[in-house]
Amino acid sequence: MIGSNQQDLSFEFEKYNNNYYLKSVSIRDLYGLSSQKISKEQKENSDDSAYEFRLTTEEYQNLMKGDKNTGKGGTPLSEILKKHRASVEIETEKKITSEGEEYKSNRVLANVTYQVDGDYKTFLFVAQPDGEFLYIGSKRF
């Protein structure tokens, strides 16, 4: 991971029948939250935009939206994180039935929020068997 010395990894568990189950994993990029300065060497070896939590309109429009169920054809999350650091939240997808009951699907999603043209959007990525996450769409934050 880019800047792994400035990230925080946390796990959330849910207790069910005296057993604990992993509910979500959250990776926070602490760069924007810390008072640490980027070293001159880090700045010289990277694009300044990597330290901003925003995408240009062109970058946003160039994202390949994959199949909404499988992610096939979507832009990999790793490609975006190489250029733009961000906090990533990974969790099991939750859905609501028509009766209002919540259930979990077997899909694992990654959520990343970026600013695009002054508006915040949450980008959704679906997990792949190889560990990659592929872009399936965005929603307004």
Tab-separated table of N, CA and C in Angstrom, residues 43-125:
chain	number	residue	atom	x	y	z
A	43	LYS	N	7.513	13.775	-2.104
A	43	LYS	CA	6.874	14.683	-3.060
A	43	LYS	C	7.493	14.565	-4.443
A	44	GLU	N	8.816	14.486	-4.489
A	44	GLU	CA	9.507	14.404	-5.774
A	44	GLU	C	9.218	13.097	-6.489
A	45	ASN	N	8.990	12.033	-5.733
A	45	ASN	CA	8.770	10.718	-6.330
A	45	ASN	C	7.308	10.399	-6.580
A	46	SER	N	6.419	11.351	-6.399
A	46	SER	CA	5.004	11.068	-6.620
A	46	SER	C	4.306	12.273	-7.217
A	47	ASP	N	3.153	12.000	-7.766
A	47	ASP	CA	2.301	13.045	-8.319
A	47	ASP	C	1.614	13.731	-7.138
A	48	ASP	N	1.618	15.069	-7.096
A	48	ASP	CA	0.983	15.796	-5.990
A	48	ASP	C	-0.475	15.417	-5.808
A	49	SER	N	-1.159	15.076	-6.901
A	49	SER	CA	-2.582	14.743	-6.801
A	49	SER	C	-2.815	13.459	-6.012
A	50	ALA	N	-1.766	12.642	-5.815
A	50	ALA	CA	-1.917	11.408	-5.046
A	50	ALA	C	-2.256	11.705	-3.598
A	51	TYR	N	-1.954	12.934	-3.139
A	51	TYR	CA	-2.205	13.287	-1.753
A	51	TYR	C	-3.495	14.085	-1.591
A	52	GLU	N	-4.319	14.083	-2.634
A	52	GLU	CA	-5.600	14.773	-2.578
A	52	GLU	C	-6.705	13.739	-2.721
A	53	PHE	N	-7.798	13.937	-2.021
A	53	PHE	CA	-8.910	13.002	-2.064
A	53	PHE	C	-9.919	13.442	-3.116
A	54	ARG	N	-9.422	13.723	-4.316
A	54	ARG	CA	-10.335	14.131	-5.377
A	54	ARG	C	-9.857	13.605	-6.720
A	55	LEU	N	-10.829	13.447	-7.613
A	55	LEU	CA	-10.565	13.031	-8.981
A	55	LEU	C	-10.964	14.168	-9.900
A	56	THR	N	-10.275	14.285	-11.022
A	56	THR	CA	-10.691	15.271	-12.012
A	56	THR	C	-11.921	14.725	-12.730
A	57	THR	N	-12.647	15.611	-13.391
A	57	THR	CA	-13.817	15.183	-14.159
A	57	THR	C	-13.398	14.154	-15.199
A	58	GLU	N	-12.269	14.384	-15.837
A	58	GLU	CA	-11.774	13.462	-16.862
A	58	GLU	C	-11.482	12.083	-16.266
A	59	GLU	N	-10.826	12.049	-15.101
A	59	GLU	CA	-10.534	10.764	-14.452
A	59	GLU	C	-11.825	10.034	-14.100
A	60	TYR	N	-12.796	10.772	-13.586
A	60	TYR	CA	-14.084	10.179	-13.225
A	60	TYR	C	-14.777	9.605	-14.461
A	61	GLN	N	-14.803	10.363	-15.543
A	61	GLN	CA	-15.470	9.921	-16.767
A	61	GLN	C	-14.745	8.754	-17.433
A	62	ASN	N	-13.452	8.621	-17.189
A	62	ASN	CA	-12.679	7.532	-17.783
A	62	ASN	C	-12.740	6.230	-16.991
A	63	LEU	N	-13.380	6.243	-15.819
A	63	LEU	CA	-13.529	4.998	-15.066
A	63	LEU	C	-14.426	4.051	-15.855
A	64	MET	N	-14.001	2.812	-15.968
A	64	MET	CA	-14.798	1.803	-16.663
A	64	MET	C	-15.746	1.169	-15.648
A	65	LYS	N	-17.037	1.330	-15.878
A	65	LYS	CA	-18.046	0.758	-14.989
A	65	LYS	C	-18.276	-0.693	-15.403
A	66	GLY	N	-18.006	-1.604	-14.470
A	66	GLY	CA	-18.166	-3.022	-14.748
A	66	GLY	C	-19.590	-3.492	-14.517
A	67	ASP	N	-19.810	-4.764	-14.767
A	67	ASP	CA	-21.106	-5.388	-14.529
A	67	ASP	C	-21.501	-5.175	-13.073
A	68	LYS	N	-22.747	-4.742	-12.829
A	68	LYS	CA	-23.154	-4.388	-11.461
A	68	LYS	C	-23.150	-5.572	-10.502
A	69	ASN	N	-23.220	-6.794	-11.019
A	69	ASN	CA	-23.208	-7.964	-10.141
A	69	ASN	C	-21.820	-8.571	-9.970
A	70	THR	N	-21.060	-8.615	-11.066
A	70	THR	CA	-19.760	-9.289	-11.020
A	70	THR	C	-18.565	-8.345	-11.036
A	71	GLY	N	-18.757	-7.134	-11.535
A	71	GLY	CA	-17.652	-6.185	-11.662
A	71	GLY	C	-16.856	-6.356	-12.940
A	72	LYS	N	-17.145	-7.407	-13.716
A	72	LYS	CA	-16.390	-7.699	-14.938
A	72	LYS	C	-16.337	-6.475	-15.850
A	73	GLY	N	-15.112	-6.111	-16.260
A	73	GLY	CA	-14.911	-4.968	-17.143
A	73	GLY	C	-14.667	-3.661	-16.408
A	74	GLY	N	-14.774	-3.670	-15.085
A	74	GLY	CA	-14.614	-2.446	-14.304
A	74	GLY	C	-13.164	-2.096	-14.024
A	75	THR	N	-12.920	-0.825	-13.770
A	75	THR	CA	-11.585	-0.350	-13.409
A	75	THR	C	-11.195	-0.928	-12.046
A	76	PRO	N	-9.994	-1.495	-11.906
A	76	PRO	CA	-9.552	-2.020	-10.611
A	76	PRO	C	-9.309	-0.899	-9.591
A	77	LEU	N	-9.709	-1.137	-8.367
A	77	LEU	CA	-9.483	-0.184	-7.281
A	77	LEU	C	-7.994	0.112	-7.120
A	78	SER	N	-7.161	-0.891	-7.283
A	78	SER	CA	-5.716	-0.697	-7.107
A	78	SER	C	-5.160	0.353	-8.066
A	79	GLU	N	-5.718	0.452	-9.278
A	79	GLU	CA	-5.264	1.470	-10.237
A	79	GLU	C	-5.553	2.874	-9.724
A	80	ILE	N	-6.719	3.059	-9.139
A	80	ILE	CA	-7.105	4.372	-8.627
A	80	ILE	C	-6.255	4.733	-7.410
A	81	LEU	N	-6.038	3.765	-6.518
A	81	LEU	CA	-5.267	4.031	-5.301
A	81	LEU	C	-3.802	4.333	-5.594
A	82	LYS	N	-3.286	3.877	-6.727
A	82	LYS	CA	-1.908	4.212	-7.104
A	82	LYS	C	-1.768	5.704	-7.366
A	83	LYS	N	-2.824	6.320	-7.884
A	83	LYS	CA	-2.786	7.742	-8.226
A	83	LYS	C	-3.387	8.625	-7.142
A	84	HIS	N	-4.377	8.109	-6.425
A	84	HIS	CA	-5.110	8.915	-5.441
A	84	HIS	C	-5.347	8.099	-4.175
A	85	ARG	N	-4.626	8.444	-3.122
A	85	ARG	CA	-4.803	7.750	-1.845
A	85	ARG	C	-6.184	8.051	-1.300
A	86	ALA	N	-6.716	7.123	-0.550
A	86	ALA	CA	-8.038	7.321	0.045
A	86	ALA	C	-8.266	6.304	1.148
A	87	SER	N	-9.266	6.573	1.967
A	87	SER	CA	-9.710	5.612	2.963
A	87	SER	C	-10.624	4.622	2.263
A	88	VAL	N	-10.460	3.357	2.578
A	88	VAL	CA	-11.247	2.304	1.945
A	88	VAL	C	-11.991	1.549	3.033
A	89	GLU	N	-13.274	1.321	2.822
A	89	GLU	CA	-14.056	0.496	3.742
A	89	GLU	C	-14.517	-0.731	2.979
A	90	ILE	N	-14.254	-1.903	3.536
A	90	ILE	CA	-14.615	-3.167	2.902
A	90	ILE	C	-15.603	-3.868	3.815
A	91	GLU	N	-16.743	-4.275	3.245
A	91	GLU	CA	-17.750	-4.941	4.063
A	91	GLU	C	-18.623	-5.850	3.223
A	92	THR	N	-19.329	-6.742	3.903
A	92	THR	CA	-20.303	-7.589	3.242
A	92	THR	C	-21.494	-6.732	2.863
A	93	GLU	N	-21.986	-6.916	1.652
A	93	GLU	CA	-23.108	-6.117	1.166
A	93	GLU	C	-24.359	-6.374	2.010
A	94	LYS	N	-25.085	-5.308	2.288
A	94	LYS	CA	-26.345	-5.417	3.026
A	94	LYS	C	-27.476	-5.001	2.104
A	95	LYS	N	-28.556	-5.753	2.130
A	95	LYS	CA	-29.725	-5.426	1.310
A	95	LYS	C	-30.958	-5.421	2.206
A	96	ILE	N	-31.993	-4.757	1.735
A	96	ILE	CA	-33.258	-4.689	2.467
A	96	ILE	C	-34.333	-5.377	1.630
A	97	THR	N	-35.101	-6.264	2.266
A	97	THR	CA	-36.193	-6.924	1.551
A	97	THR	C	-37.363	-5.960	1.412
A	98	SER	N	-38.353	-6.335	0.624
A	98	SER	CA	-39.527	-5.476	0.431
A	98	SER	C	-40.293	-5.282	1.740
A	99	GLU	N	-40.107	-6.200	2.686
A	99	GLU	CA	-40.758	-6.079	3.995
A	99	GLU	C	-39.924	-5.245	4.963
A	100	GLY	N	-38.793	-4.739	4.503
A	100	GLY	CA	-37.953	-3.896	5.347
A	100	GLY	C	-36.946	-4.654	6.193
A	101	GLU	N	-36.849	-5.969	6.011
A	101	GLU	CA	-35.886	-6.754	6.774
A	101	GLU	C	-34.517	-6.697	6.102
A	102	GLU	N	-33.488	-6.562	6.912
A	102	GLU	CA	-32.126	-6.490	6.389
A	102	GLU	C	-31.528	-7.889	6.307
A	103	TYR	N	-30.840	-8.153	5.212
A	103	TYR	CA	-30.076	-9.388	5.114
A	103	TYR	C	-28.760	-9.087	4.412
A	104	LYS	N	-27.819	-9.982	4.555
A	104	LYS	CA	-26.507	-9.780	3.939
A	104	LYS	C	-26.368	-10.718	2.750
A	105	SER	N	-25.794	-10.212	1.693
A	105	SER	CA	-25.511	-11.064	0.545
A	105	SER	C	-24.107	-11.632	0.729
A	106	ASN	N	-23.678	-12.446	-0.202
A	106	ASN	CA	-22.330	-13.001	-0.091
A	106	ASN	C	-21.302	-12.162	-0.842
A	107	ARG	N	-21.723	-11.004	-1.364
A	107	ARG	CA	-20.781	-10.125	-2.059
A	107	ARG	C	-20.030	-9.257	-1.056
A	108	VAL	N	-18.767	-9.029	-1.355
A	108	VAL	CA	-17.946	-8.141	-0.536
A	108	VAL	C	-17.678	-6.892	-1.364
A	109	LEU	N	-17.987	-5.731	-0.787
A	109	LEU	CA	-17.838	-4.459	-1.488
A	109	LEU	C	-16.800	-3.582	-0.807
A	110	ALA	N	-16.124	-2.782	-1.613
A	110	ALA	CA	-15.217	-1.750	-1.105
A	110	ALA	C	-15.834	-0.407	-1.453
A	111	ASN	N	-15.841	0.511	-0.504
A	111	ASN	CA	-16.364	1.863	-0.705
A	111	ASN	C	-15.229	2.858	-0.522
A	112	VAL	N	-15.125	3.797	-1.466
A	112	VAL	CA	-14.108	4.841	-1.419
A	112	VAL	C	-14.792	6.151	-1.770
A	113	THR	N	-14.525	7.211	-1.011
A	113	THR	CA	-15.145	8.508	-1.288
A	113	THR	C	-14.104	9.485	-1.816
A	114	TYR	N	-14.458	10.118	-2.932
A	114	TYR	CA	-13.617	11.146	-3.546
A	114	TYR	C	-14.467	12.363	-3.868
A	115	GLN	N	-13.796	13.483	-3.998
A	115	GLN	CA	-14.452	14.709	-4.438
A	115	GLN	C	-14.268	14.814	-5.954
A	116	VAL	N	-15.382	15.085	-6.659
A	116	VAL	CA	-15.356	15.288	-8.106
A	116	VAL	C	-16.124	16.569	-8.387
A	117	ASP	N	-15.458	17.567	-8.937
A	117	ASP	CA	-16.095	18.858	-9.252
A	117	ASP	C	-16.841	19.459	-8.063
A	118	GLY	N	-16.237	19.425	-6.881
A	118	GLY	CA	-16.843	20.031	-5.701
A	118	GLY	C	-17.944	19.207	-5.062
A	119	ASP	N	-18.250	18.039	-5.618
A	119	ASP	CA	-19.298	17.169	-5.095
A	119	ASP	C	-18.635	15.869	-4.627
A	120	TYR	N	-19.083	15.321	-3.512
A	120	TYR	CA	-18.501	14.079	-3.009
A	120	TYR	C	-19.288	12.885	-3.520
A	121	LYS	N	-18.559	11.862	-3.966
A	121	LYS	CA	-19.170	10.640	-4.472
A	121	LYS	C	-18.525	9.444	-3.783
A	122	THR	N	-19.349	8.443	-3.504
A	122	THR	CA	-18.852	7.184	-2.980
A	122	THR	C	-18.771	6.211	-4.145
A	123	PHE	N	-17.582	5.689	-4.372
A	123	PHE	CA	-17.351	4.754	-5.465
A	123	PHE	C	-17.457	3.337	-4.914
A	124	LEU	N	-18.159	2.469	-5.636
A	124	LEU	CA	-18.391	1.100	-5.197
A	124	LEU	C	-17.601	0.123	-6.055
A	125	PHE	N	-16.959	-0.831	-5.396
A	125	PHE	CA	-16.154	-1.848	-6.066
A	125	PHE	C	-16.550	-3.208	-5.497
